[in-house]
mmCIF file of C-alpha atoms and ligand atoms in Angstrom:
data_model
loop_
_atom_site.group_PDB
_atom_site.id
_atom_site.type_symbol
_atom_site.label_atom_id
_atom_site.label_comp_id
_atom_site.label_asym_id
_atom_site.label_seq_id
_atom_site.Cartn_x
_atom_site.Cartn_y
_atom_site.Cartn_z
ATOM 1 C CA UNK A 1 253.617 102.308 -13.581
ATOM 2 C CA UNK A 2 251.268 105.219 -13.253
ATOM 3 C CA UNK A 3 252.041 107.886 -10.653
ATOM 4 C CA UNK A 4 248.908 109.718 -9.519
ATOM 5 C CA UNK A 5 250.181 113.338 -8.513
ATOM 6 C CA UNK A 6 248.458 116.750 -6.622
ATOM 7 C CA UNK A 7 249.134 119.723 -9.347
ATOM 8 C CA UNK A 8 248.513 122.662 -7.218
ATOM 9 C CA UNK A 9 249.526 125.257 -10.075
ATOM 10 C CA UNK A 10 249.475 128.038 -7.838
ATOM 11 C CA UNK A 11 249.340 132.309 -7.740
ATOM 12 C CA UNK A 12 250.787 134.456 -9.855
ATOM 13 C CA UNK A 13 253.218 133.172 -11.927
ATOM 14 C CA UNK A 14 252.400 129.449 -10.936
ATOM 15 C CA UNK A 15 249.819 128.023 -12.933
ATOM 16 C CA UNK A 16 252.155 129.553 -16.204
ATOM 17 C CA UNK A 17 255.180 127.815 -14.612
ATOM 18 C CA UNK A 18 253.659 124.891 -13.160
ATOM 19 C CA UNK A 19 252.264 123.839 -17.107
ATOM 20 C CA UNK A 20 255.226 124.294 -18.212
ATOM 21 C CA UNK A 21 256.398 121.898 -15.715
ATOM 22 C CA UNK A 22 253.965 119.659 -16.252
ATOM 23 C CA UNK A 23 254.665 119.642 -19.637
ATOM 24 C CA UNK A 24 258.143 118.695 -19.519
ATOM 25 C CA UNK A 25 257.616 116.376 -17.135
ATOM 26 C CA UNK A 26 255.213 114.509 -19.098
ATOM 27 C CA UNK A 27 257.912 114.145 -21.613
ATOM 28 C CA UNK A 28 260.094 112.202 -19.804
ATOM 29 C CA UNK A 29 257.494 109.247 -20.890
ATOM 30 C CA UNK A 30 256.990 109.105 -16.598
ATOM 31 C CA UNK A 31 252.957 108.119 -16.836
ATOM 32 C CA UNK A 32 251.732 110.562 -14.474
ATOM 33 C CA UNK A 33 247.906 111.134 -13.641
ATOM 34 C CA UNK A 34 247.992 114.766 -11.956
ATOM 35 C CA UNK A 35 245.310 115.040 -10.197
ATOM 36 C CA UNK A 36 244.855 119.204 -10.054
ATOM 37 C CA UNK A 37 243.221 121.305 -7.274
ATOM 38 C CA UNK A 38 243.667 124.629 -6.352
ATOM 39 C CA UNK A 39 244.678 126.583 -3.274
ATOM 40 C CA UNK A 40 246.246 130.171 -2.534
ATOM 41 C CA UNK A 41 244.497 133.209 -3.190
ATOM 42 C CA UNK A 42 242.461 132.038 -6.328
ATOM 43 C CA UNK A 43 241.090 129.949 -3.942
ATOM 44 C CA UNK A 44 239.877 132.372 -1.151
ATOM 45 C CA UNK A 45 238.534 134.430 -3.524
ATOM 46 C CA UNK A 46 236.822 131.929 -4.751
ATOM 47 C CA UNK A 47 235.216 129.991 -2.539
ATOM 48 C CA UNK A 48 236.836 131.788 0.680
ATOM 49 C CA UNK A 49 239.489 129.170 1.979
ATOM 50 C CA UNK A 50 242.924 129.358 0.627
ATOM 51 C CA UNK A 51 242.513 125.559 1.618
ATOM 52 C CA UNK A 52 239.848 123.888 0.779
ATOM 53 C CA UNK A 53 239.432 120.322 2.163
ATOM 54 C CA UNK A 54 239.649 119.039 -1.193
ATOM 55 C CA UNK A 55 243.775 119.763 -1.598
ATOM 56 C CA UNK A 56 243.864 118.075 2.377
ATOM 57 C CA UNK A 57 242.341 114.757 0.820
ATOM 58 C CA UNK A 58 244.378 114.728 -2.814
ATOM 59 C CA UNK A 59 247.546 115.073 -1.310
ATOM 60 C CA UNK A 60 246.670 112.608 1.790
ATOM 61 C CA UNK A 61 245.470 109.842 -0.648
ATOM 62 C CA UNK A 62 248.448 110.632 -3.276
ATOM 63 C CA UNK A 63 250.838 111.421 -0.645
ATOM 64 C CA UNK A 64 252.954 113.615 -3.719
ATOM 65 C CA UNK A 65 252.141 116.216 -4.820
ATOM 66 C CA UNK A 66 253.853 119.310 -7.435
ATOM 67 C CA UNK A 67 253.152 122.968 -5.688
ATOM 68 C CA UNK A 68 253.255 126.379 -7.858
ATOM 69 C CA UNK A 69 254.357 128.986 -5.171
ATOM 70 C CA UNK A 70 251.807 130.289 -3.172
ATOM 71 C CA UNK A 71 250.639 134.003 -2.362
ATOM 72 C CA UNK A 72 250.160 135.154 0.847
ATOM 73 C CA UNK A 73 249.603 138.409 2.406
ATOM 74 C CA UNK A 74 251.837 140.346 4.502
ATOM 75 C CA UNK A 75 250.385 141.639 7.364
ATOM 76 C CA UNK A 76 246.817 140.934 7.261
ATOM 77 C CA UNK A 77 244.837 138.515 5.963
ATOM 78 C CA UNK A 78 245.393 134.553 6.363
ATOM 79 C CA UNK A 79 248.441 132.560 7.074
ATOM 80 C CA UNK A 80 250.982 131.035 5.149
ATOM 81 C CA UNK A 81 248.911 127.994 3.051
ATOM 82 C CA UNK A 82 252.805 126.809 2.801
ATOM 83 C CA UNK A 83 253.527 126.856 6.394
ATOM 84 C CA UNK A 84 249.179 125.005 6.619
ATOM 85 C CA UNK A 85 250.786 122.574 4.442
ATOM 86 C CA UNK A 86 253.669 121.801 6.078
ATOM 87 C CA UNK A 87 252.348 121.840 9.579
ATOM 88 C CA UNK A 88 249.747 119.919 8.265
ATOM 89 C CA UNK A 89 251.278 116.506 6.574
ATOM 90 C CA UNK A 90 253.990 117.349 9.075
ATOM 91 C CA UNK A 91 256.721 117.720 6.524
ATOM 92 C CA UNK A 92 259.774 118.111 9.078
ATOM 93 C CA UNK A 93 262.442 118.125 6.257
ATOM 94 C CA UNK A 94 262.874 120.943 3.303
ATOM 95 C CA UNK A 95 265.505 119.933 1.085
ATOM 96 C CA UNK A 96 266.969 122.765 -1.008
ATOM 97 C CA UNK A 97 269.988 121.725 -3.304
ATOM 98 C CA UNK A 98 272.476 124.215 -4.698
ATOM 99 C CA UNK A 99 274.461 123.332 -8.063
ATOM 100 C CA UNK A 100 276.189 125.694 -10.263
ATOM 101 C CA UNK A 101 275.779 123.969 -14.241
ATOM 102 C CA UNK A 102 279.305 123.947 -15.418
ATOM 103 C CA UNK A 103 279.687 125.204 -18.414
ATOM 104 C CA UNK A 104 277.259 128.066 -17.495
ATOM 105 C CA UNK A 105 279.163 131.768 -17.566
ATOM 106 C CA UNK A 106 278.051 132.726 -13.725
ATOM 107 C CA UNK A 107 280.311 134.243 -11.792
ATOM 108 C CA UNK A 108 280.696 130.915 -8.822
ATOM 109 C CA UNK A 109 281.739 127.523 -10.290
ATOM 110 C CA UNK A 110 281.978 124.681 -8.043
ATOM 111 C CA UNK A 111 279.136 125.427 -5.713
ATOM 112 C CA UNK A 112 277.507 121.627 -4.858
ATOM 113 C CA UNK A 113 276.004 121.976 -1.822
ATOM 114 C CA UNK A 114 272.813 121.247 -0.161
ATOM 115 C CA UNK A 115 270.578 123.215 2.846
ATOM 116 C CA UNK A 116 268.535 120.875 4.391
ATOM 117 C CA UNK A 117 266.358 122.347 7.015
ATOM 118 C CA UNK A 118 264.055 122.266 10.087
ATOM 119 C CA UNK A 119 260.746 122.851 8.874
ATOM 120 C CA UNK A 120 258.056 122.653 11.323
ATOM 121 C CA UNK A 121 259.281 124.723 14.103
ATOM 122 C CA UNK A 122 261.641 128.100 14.904
ATOM 123 C CA UNK A 123 259.567 131.711 14.511
ATOM 124 C CA UNK A 124 257.713 129.591 11.489
ATOM 125 C CA UNK A 125 255.401 127.704 14.199
ATOM 126 C CA UNK A 126 252.972 130.722 13.708
ATOM 127 C CA UNK A 127 252.839 131.329 17.244
ATOM 128 C CA UNK A 128 252.419 134.971 17.722
ATOM 129 C CA UNK A 129 250.541 137.157 20.366
ATOM 130 C CA UNK A 130 249.132 140.329 19.240
ATOM 131 C CA UNK A 131 250.156 143.819 20.173
ATOM 132 C CA UNK A 132 247.765 145.285 23.546
ATOM 133 C CA UNK A 133 245.564 141.249 23.738
ATOM 134 C CA UNK A 134 244.792 140.533 27.026
ATOM 135 C CA UNK A 135 247.015 137.398 26.539
ATOM 136 C CA UNK A 136 250.513 139.683 25.121
ATOM 137 C CA UNK A 137 249.629 141.838 28.385
ATOM 138 C CA UNK A 138 249.912 138.491 30.258
ATOM 139 C CA UNK A 139 252.668 137.285 28.678
ATOM 140 C CA UNK A 140 254.608 140.468 29.617
ATOM 141 C CA UNK A 141 254.060 140.233 32.981
ATOM 142 C CA UNK A 142 254.833 136.608 33.194
ATOM 143 C CA UNK A 143 258.088 137.221 31.750
ATOM 144 C CA UNK A 144 258.632 140.570 33.822
ATOM 145 C CA UNK A 145 258.202 137.719 36.659
ATOM 146 C CA UNK A 146 260.221 134.995 35.784
ATOM 147 C CA UNK A 147 263.205 136.768 34.663
ATOM 148 C CA UNK A 148 262.749 140.549 35.101
ATOM 149 C CA UNK A 149 263.036 141.221 31.822
ATOM 150 C CA UNK A 150 260.816 144.361 30.911
ATOM 151 C CA UNK A 151 258.996 143.661 26.882
ATOM 152 C CA UNK A 152 257.625 147.781 25.597
ATOM 153 C CA UNK A 153 254.303 147.326 26.470
ATOM 154 C CA UNK A 154 253.112 148.383 22.863
ATOM 155 C CA UNK A 155 255.054 145.351 21.680
ATOM 156 C CA UNK A 156 253.526 141.879 19.205
ATOM 157 C CA UNK A 157 255.545 138.854 20.147
ATOM 158 C CA UNK A 158 256.269 135.989 18.139
ATOM 159 C CA UNK A 159 257.434 132.016 19.743
ATOM 160 C CA UNK A 160 260.671 130.375 18.856
ATOM 161 C CA UNK A 161 260.265 126.932 19.908
ATOM 162 C CA UNK A 162 263.245 124.759 18.831
ATOM 163 C CA UNK A 163 262.323 120.997 20.481
ATOM 164 C CA UNK A 164 265.037 118.406 20.925
ATOM 165 C CA UNK A 165 262.140 116.055 20.067
ATOM 166 C CA UNK A 166 262.608 117.994 15.863
ATOM 167 C CA UNK A 167 266.139 118.516 16.159
ATOM 168 C CA UNK A 168 266.657 115.307 16.477
ATOM 169 C CA UNK A 169 264.126 114.263 13.834
ATOM 170 C CA UNK A 170 266.201 116.466 10.952
ATOM 171 C CA UNK A 171 269.411 115.674 12.157
ATOM 172 C CA UNK A 172 269.127 111.834 11.380
ATOM 173 C CA UNK A 173 267.113 112.605 8.565
ATOM 174 C CA UNK A 174 270.481 115.711 7.629
ATOM 175 C CA UNK A 175 272.863 112.681 8.887
ATOM 176 C CA UNK A 176 271.117 109.409 6.690
ATOM 177 C CA UNK A 177 271.135 111.866 4.223
ATOM 178 C CA UNK A 178 274.744 112.500 4.083
ATOM 179 C CA UNK A 179 275.154 108.973 4.005
ATOM 180 C CA UNK A 180 273.340 107.706 1.346
ATOM 181 C CA UNK A 181 274.326 110.462 -1.060
ATOM 182 C CA UNK A 182 277.992 110.770 -0.411
ATOM 183 C CA UNK A 183 278.392 113.907 1.083
ATOM 184 C CA UNK A 184 281.603 114.871 2.679
ATOM 185 C CA UNK A 185 280.417 116.813 5.689
ATOM 186 C CA UNK A 186 277.485 118.676 7.807
ATOM 187 C CA UNK A 187 277.979 122.321 9.276
ATOM 188 C CA UNK A 188 275.675 122.995 11.372
ATOM 189 C CA UNK A 189 274.050 127.106 11.433
ATOM 190 C CA UNK A 190 273.246 128.657 15.225
ATOM 191 C CA UNK A 191 273.264 131.734 16.559
ATOM 192 C CA UNK A 192 273.263 129.933 20.238
ATOM 193 C CA UNK A 193 276.062 132.211 21.346
ATOM 194 C CA UNK A 194 272.847 134.222 21.985
ATOM 195 C CA UNK A 195 270.071 132.111 22.239
ATOM 196 C CA UNK A 196 271.328 130.137 24.313
ATOM 197 C CA UNK A 197 268.249 127.748 25.123
ATOM 198 C CA UNK A 198 266.918 127.665 21.534
ATOM 199 C CA UNK A 199 270.043 127.609 19.064
ATOM 200 C CA UNK A 200 272.215 126.062 21.343
ATOM 201 C CA UNK A 201 269.752 123.017 22.003
ATOM 202 C CA UNK A 202 268.988 122.344 18.785
ATOM 203 C CA UNK A 203 273.165 122.067 17.773
ATOM 204 C CA UNK A 204 273.797 120.174 21.292
ATOM 205 C CA UNK A 205 271.666 118.172 20.072
ATOM 206 C CA UNK A 206 272.616 117.499 16.439
ATOM 207 C CA UNK A 207 276.069 116.551 17.600
ATOM 208 C CA UNK A 208 274.664 114.045 20.109
ATOM 209 C CA UNK A 209 273.038 112.709 16.944
ATOM 210 C CA UNK A 210 275.921 112.543 15.102
ATOM 211 C CA UNK A 211 277.894 110.258 17.700
ATOM 212 C CA UNK A 212 276.082 107.863 15.510
ATOM 213 C CA UNK A 213 277.179 108.636 12.024
ATOM 214 C CA UNK A 214 281.229 108.364 12.879
ATOM 215 C CA UNK A 215 281.435 108.374 9.375
ATOM 216 C CA UNK A 216 280.058 112.059 8.470
ATOM 217 C CA UNK A 217 282.171 114.964 9.962
ATOM 218 C CA UNK A 218 279.910 117.649 12.056
ATOM 219 C CA UNK A 219 281.201 121.513 11.898
ATOM 220 C CA UNK A 220 280.090 123.929 13.047
ATOM 221 C CA UNK A 221 279.114 127.996 11.939
ATOM 222 C CA UNK A 222 277.379 131.087 13.563
ATOM 223 C CA UNK A 223 274.264 132.246 10.905
ATOM 224 C CA UNK A 224 276.358 135.584 10.780
ATOM 225 C CA UNK A 225 279.980 133.709 9.203
ATOM 226 C CA UNK A 226 277.926 131.670 7.700
ATOM 227 C CA UNK A 227 276.832 134.864 4.881
ATOM 228 C CA UNK A 228 280.007 136.239 4.816
ATOM 229 C CA UNK A 229 281.164 133.304 4.141
ATOM 230 C CA UNK A 230 278.979 131.642 1.543
ATOM 231 C CA UNK A 231 279.342 134.698 -0.795
ATOM 232 C CA UNK A 232 283.576 134.245 -0.235
ATOM 233 C CA UNK A 233 283.795 130.618 -0.780
ATOM 234 C CA UNK A 234 280.903 128.829 -1.149
ATOM 235 C CA UNK A 235 282.977 126.017 -2.404
ATOM 236 C CA UNK A 236 283.522 124.735 1.062
ATOM 237 C CA UNK A 237 280.364 123.565 2.369
ATOM 238 C CA UNK A 238 278.255 120.386 1.711
ATOM 239 C CA UNK A 239 275.104 119.902 3.931
ATOM 240 C CA UNK A 240 274.221 123.021 5.660
ATOM 241 C CA UNK A 241 271.451 122.432 8.166
ATOM 242 C CA UNK A 242 269.954 124.532 10.004
ATOM 243 C CA UNK A 243 266.632 125.675 12.156
ATOM 244 C CA UNK A 244 263.546 127.220 9.693
ATOM 245 C CA UNK A 245 264.384 130.640 9.460
ATOM 246 C CA UNK A 246 267.664 131.484 9.134
ATOM 247 C CA UNK A 247 267.708 127.955 6.692
ATOM 248 C CA UNK A 248 264.840 130.102 4.705
ATOM 249 C CA UNK A 249 266.808 133.150 4.388
ATOM 250 C CA UNK A 250 269.751 131.241 3.227
ATOM 251 C CA UNK A 251 268.458 128.767 1.042
ATOM 252 C CA UNK A 252 267.689 132.649 -1.390
ATOM 253 C CA UNK A 253 271.161 133.553 -0.658
ATOM 254 C CA UNK A 254 272.261 130.174 -2.692
ATOM 255 C CA UNK A 255 269.979 130.542 -5.372
ATOM 256 C CA UNK A 256 272.074 133.647 -5.765
ATOM 257 C CA UNK A 257 274.773 131.747 -5.712
ATOM 258 C CA UNK A 258 273.729 129.254 -8.680
ATOM 259 C CA UNK A 259 272.324 131.357 -10.848
ATOM 260 C CA UNK A 260 268.945 132.880 -9.415
ATOM 261 C CA UNK A 261 265.658 132.052 -7.907
ATOM 262 C CA UNK A 262 264.717 130.745 -11.373
ATOM 263 C CA UNK A 263 266.656 127.607 -10.469
ATOM 264 C CA UNK A 264 266.300 127.221 -6.841
ATOM 265 C CA UNK A 265 264.199 123.726 -6.575
ATOM 266 C CA UNK A 266 262.715 122.467 -3.153
ATOM 267 C CA UNK A 267 261.266 119.274 -1.421
ATOM 268 C CA UNK A 268 259.183 119.238 1.981
ATOM 269 C CA UNK A 269 259.115 115.845 2.614
ATOM 270 C CA UNK A 270 257.744 113.918 5.690
ATOM 271 C CA UNK A 271 256.776 109.960 6.635
ATOM 272 C CA UNK A 272 253.416 109.951 4.308
ATOM 273 C CA UNK A 273 253.889 112.803 2.191
ATOM 274 C CA UNK A 274 256.030 114.748 0.267
ATOM 275 C CA UNK A 275 255.670 118.150 -1.385
ATOM 276 C CA UNK A 276 257.848 119.217 -4.106
ATOM 277 C CA UNK A 277 258.477 123.215 -5.266
ATOM 278 C CA UNK A 278 259.778 126.576 -6.105
ATOM 279 C CA UNK A 279 262.293 128.057 -3.503
ATOM 280 C CA UNK A 280 260.320 131.419 -4.838
ATOM 281 C CA UNK A 281 257.306 132.698 -4.813
ATOM 282 C CA UNK A 282 254.300 133.569 -6.640
ATOM 283 C CA UNK A 283 256.531 137.127 -7.933
ATOM 284 C CA UNK A 284 252.792 138.483 -8.667
ATOM 285 C CA UNK A 285 253.984 141.351 -10.879
ATOM 286 C CA UNK A 286 255.314 139.080 -13.813
ATOM 287 C CA UNK A 287 252.084 137.037 -13.795
ATOM 288 C CA UNK A 288 250.988 135.811 -17.003
ATOM 289 C CA UNK A 289 253.964 137.741 -19.090
ATOM 290 C CA UNK A 290 255.804 134.042 -20.263
ATOM 291 C CA UNK A 291 258.813 136.276 -18.759
ATOM 292 C CA UNK A 292 259.888 133.967 -15.927
ATOM 293 C CA UNK A 293 262.203 130.948 -15.957
ATOM 294 C CA UNK A 294 260.615 127.357 -15.494
ATOM 295 C CA UNK A 295 263.673 125.971 -14.719
ATOM 296 C CA UNK A 296 262.920 125.914 -10.598
ATOM 297 C CA UNK A 297 259.409 124.201 -11.083
ATOM 298 C CA UNK A 298 260.851 121.843 -13.761
ATOM 299 C CA UNK A 299 263.457 120.129 -10.786
ATOM 300 C CA UNK A 300 261.119 120.708 -8.811
ATOM 301 C CA UNK A 301 259.778 118.010 -10.867
ATOM 302 C CA UNK A 302 263.118 116.210 -11.034
ATOM 303 C CA UNK A 303 263.859 115.138 -7.400
ATOM 304 C CA UNK A 304 259.756 114.125 -7.652
ATOM 305 C CA UNK A 305 260.193 111.885 -10.217
ATOM 306 C CA UNK A 306 263.673 110.812 -7.959
ATOM 307 C CA UNK A 307 260.873 110.284 -5.062
ATOM 308 C CA UNK A 308 258.286 107.342 -6.762
ATOM 309 C CA UNK A 309 261.333 105.637 -8.419
ATOM 310 C CA UNK A 310 261.794 107.212 -11.607
ATOM 311 C CA UNK A 311 266.084 107.966 -11.124
ATOM 312 C CA UNK A 312 266.104 107.275 -15.388
ATOM 313 C CA UNK A 313 263.452 110.272 -15.645
ATOM 314 C CA UNK A 314 264.793 112.774 -13.520
ATOM 315 C CA UNK A 315 268.651 111.941 -15.391
ATOM 316 C CA UNK A 316 267.376 112.983 -18.414
ATOM 317 C CA UNK A 317 264.884 115.854 -17.091
ATOM 318 C CA UNK A 318 267.554 117.124 -15.355
ATOM 319 C CA UNK A 319 270.412 115.745 -18.077
ATOM 320 C CA UNK A 320 268.269 118.527 -20.303
ATOM 321 C CA UNK A 321 267.785 121.646 -17.848
ATOM 322 C CA UNK A 322 271.711 121.495 -17.793
ATOM 323 C CA UNK A 323 272.158 121.318 -21.872
ATOM 324 C CA UNK A 324 269.730 124.665 -22.118
ATOM 325 C CA UNK A 325 271.330 126.648 -19.575
ATOM 326 C CA UNK A 326 274.738 125.837 -20.866
ATOM 327 C CA UNK A 327 273.772 126.456 -24.023
ATOM 328 C CA UNK A 328 272.225 129.868 -23.062
ATOM 329 C CA UNK A 329 270.653 130.952 -26.367
ATOM 330 C CA UNK A 330 266.443 129.790 -25.350
ATOM 331 C CA UNK A 331 266.596 131.080 -21.476
ATOM 332 C CA UNK A 332 264.521 133.362 -19.767
ATOM 333 C CA UNK A 333 265.167 137.163 -18.753
ATOM 334 C CA UNK A 334 266.763 135.869 -15.902
ATOM 335 C CA UNK A 335 269.550 134.069 -17.046
ATOM 336 C CA UNK A 336 270.119 135.787 -20.632
ATOM 337 C CA UNK A 337 268.937 139.480 -20.232
ATOM 338 C CA UNK A 338 270.142 140.343 -23.637
ATOM 339 C CA UNK A 339 268.152 138.332 -25.574
ATOM 340 C CA UNK A 340 266.016 136.466 -23.649
ATOM 341 C CA UNK A 341 262.769 133.846 -24.916
ATOM 342 C CA UNK A 342 259.465 133.379 -23.086
ATOM 343 C CA UNK A 343 259.017 130.506 -20.053
ATOM 344 C CA UNK A 344 257.476 128.616 -22.588
ATOM 345 C CA UNK A 345 260.291 128.802 -25.132
ATOM 346 C CA UNK A 346 262.887 128.014 -22.938
ATOM 347 C CA UNK A 347 260.355 124.817 -21.611
ATOM 348 C CA UNK A 348 260.204 123.763 -24.887
ATOM 349 C CA UNK A 349 263.527 123.880 -25.329
ATOM 350 C CA UNK A 350 264.211 121.628 -22.261
ATOM 351 C CA UNK A 351 261.723 119.430 -24.430
ATOM 352 C CA UNK A 352 263.523 119.139 -27.040
ATOM 353 C CA UNK A 353 266.535 117.928 -26.038
ATOM 354 C CA UNK A 354 264.360 115.160 -23.912
ATOM 355 C CA UNK A 355 263.376 113.616 -27.059
HETATM 356 P P1 NAD B 401 259.302 135.781 -5.432
HETATM 357 O O1 NAD B 401 260.218 134.920 -4.920
HETATM 358 O O2 NAD B 401 257.747 135.738 -6.038
HETATM 359 O O3 NAD B 401 259.867 136.667 -6.544
HETATM 360 C C1 NAD B 401 260.856 138.206 -5.574
HETATM 361 C C2 NAD B 401 261.665 138.304 -7.245
HETATM 362 O O4 NAD B 401 262.659 137.023 -7.484
HETATM 363 C C3 NAD B 401 260.690 138.880 -7.916
HETATM 364 O O5 NAD B 401 260.143 139.847 -8.287
HETATM 365 C C4 NAD B 401 262.120 138.409 -9.475
HETATM 366 O O6 NAD B 401 262.488 139.200 -10.068
HETATM 367 C C5 NAD B 401 262.929 136.867 -8.609
HETATM 368 N N1 NAD B 401 261.960 135.311 -8.892
HETATM 369 C C6 NAD B 401 261.182 134.854 -8.552
HETATM 370 N N2 NAD B 401 260.852 133.921 -9.444
HETATM 371 C C7 NAD B 401 261.526 133.714 -10.525
HETATM 372 C C8 NAD B 401 261.400 133.343 -11.403
HETATM 373 N N3 NAD B 401 260.808 131.987 -11.493
HETATM 374 N N4 NAD B 401 262.214 133.298 -12.801
HETATM 375 C C9 NAD B 401 263.067 134.564 -12.329
HETATM 376 N N5 NAD B 401 263.230 135.183 -11.086
HETATM 377 C C10 NAD B 401 262.414 134.960 -10.283
HETATM 378 O O7 NAD B 401 258.860 136.896 -3.303
HETATM 379 P P2 NAD B 401 258.735 137.729 -3.384
HETATM 380 O O8 NAD B 401 258.002 138.774 -3.899
HETATM 381 O O9 NAD B 401 258.575 137.955 -1.395
HETATM 382 O O10 NAD B 401 256.979 136.489 -2.678
HETATM 383 C C11 NAD B 401 256.090 137.280 -3.260
HETATM 384 C C12 NAD B 401 254.666 136.632 -3.101
HETATM 385 O O11 NAD B 401 255.367 134.435 -3.059
HETATM 386 C C13 NAD B 401 254.195 135.960 -1.499
HETATM 387 O O12 NAD B 401 253.027 136.585 -1.193
HETATM 388 C C14 NAD B 401 255.354 134.932 -0.505
HETATM 389 O O13 NAD B 401 254.738 134.844 0.401
HETATM 390 C C15 NAD B 401 255.413 134.203 -2.046
HETATM 391 N N6 NAD B 401 255.834 132.973 -1.813
HETATM 392 C C16 NAD B 401 255.588 131.955 -1.527
HETATM 393 C C17 NAD B 401 256.232 130.901 -1.403
HETATM 394 C C18 NAD B 401 255.849 129.166 -1.731
HETATM 395 O O14 NAD B 401 254.529 129.422 -2.408
HETATM 396 N N7 NAD B 401 256.483 128.289 -1.419
HETATM 397 C C19 NAD B 401 258.433 130.945 -1.553
HETATM 398 C C20 NAD B 401 258.263 132.502 -1.667
HETATM 399 C C21 NAD B 401 257.237 133.508 -1.681
#
C-alpha cells in the first residue's frame, strides 16, 4: 500500500534534515508518496504568508505530515506556524518519548519516559494583550474591579486558559496510551499551589479521569520539583502528563538527558490528523552546514511509520538509528565532538544498517 504524506521541509536546518529523513524512511521500503509543501519563513519571504492555504489543504487531504522545524520571529512578525497548525487541526496531544540508547556512553542510563503534553491551551493559546492597548487598559480595570488587584499600567498580558474539556481529553488520551503501551504510571505536573484555578483544575480533572483506569497509577508533582527529580533520578518516571508550557520546557530538559535535541522526536496527534516533527527548532546559524544530527527527525519518521501501521519498517529504522549511535563512529558533533561526521554521512550509515 502507498501512503501519501505531507512533507514540510521547514526553515534553517530543516531542509537538509528533512531530505535525510525522507531518504531513510524511503530506504525502509515502505511506499510513500511525498506531497512536499512549503511553510514558515521561506514561504513568508516568497509568498507573503508563512502558512499558505496549500499547506493546510495538503494535511487535510493526507491526514499525516512530517515537518521540519519552522522559524518563529521573536517579538514581532507572524505568530508561530507550529502553534497555528496545532490549533487548526486540533492536534491536542503532543507525545515526546525520551529513551536512553543502551550501550551509548551517556551520563545517564535506563531513562525511558514519555512526555504527554496538552497541546492547545495554557499560555500557548496565543491570547495576548499588548501594552497600552485600549483592551489591555479595560482588562486591567476589570481585574481591579473584580479582584481588587493592581496590574501596572505599562504591562502586557498573556492569558492562561485551562479548560475541563481539554484536560479531560488529554487525560483520557494519556491513560489510554498508558494502557496500550503497557506503561506503569502517570505523573501529572502542575504548579497548583500557586495557580489553583488553572493548574488546580488540570490535576482535579486528571484525577477524575483516572477513576476509569484503575490499573494505571496516578501521581502528582510540582513542576519545580519535577525539574530537580529529572536531573537527579529520571528513571523513576514513566509517563509525564503536563499542561502545554511546562511540557514544552520539560521536553528540552528530557532531550538533554538522553543525548540532546538531536535525538528527540515528537508527535502532534488529533482525531483526524497527525504531524510528526523534531523537538528542536530551526537552529538557523547551522543551516546548510551539514553538521546537525538528523536523528530527531528520522525518529519522528519512525513514529509516523507506526502511526500509519508500518510497524516492521518502524522497528527496523529505529534499530538502525540505535546501532549507529551505539557504534559512535559515524555520528554528528553533538554525539562525538572529537571525530564527527556530517548530517548526510550519518544518514548514510543509518541506511547501511537498513540494507
Ligand atoms: P533550536 O532547537 O533551533 O536550537 C538550539 C540549539 O540546539 C542549537 O544551537 C543546537 O546547538 C542544538 N540543536 C538543535 N537541533 C539540533 C540537531 N538536529 N542536532 C544537534 N544539535 C541541535 O532552538 P532555538 O535556537 O531556540 O530556536 C530557533 C528557531 O526555531 C526559533 O525561530 C524557534 O521559534 C524555532 N523553533 C521551532 C520549533 C518547531 O518547529 N517545532 C521548535 C523549537 C523552536
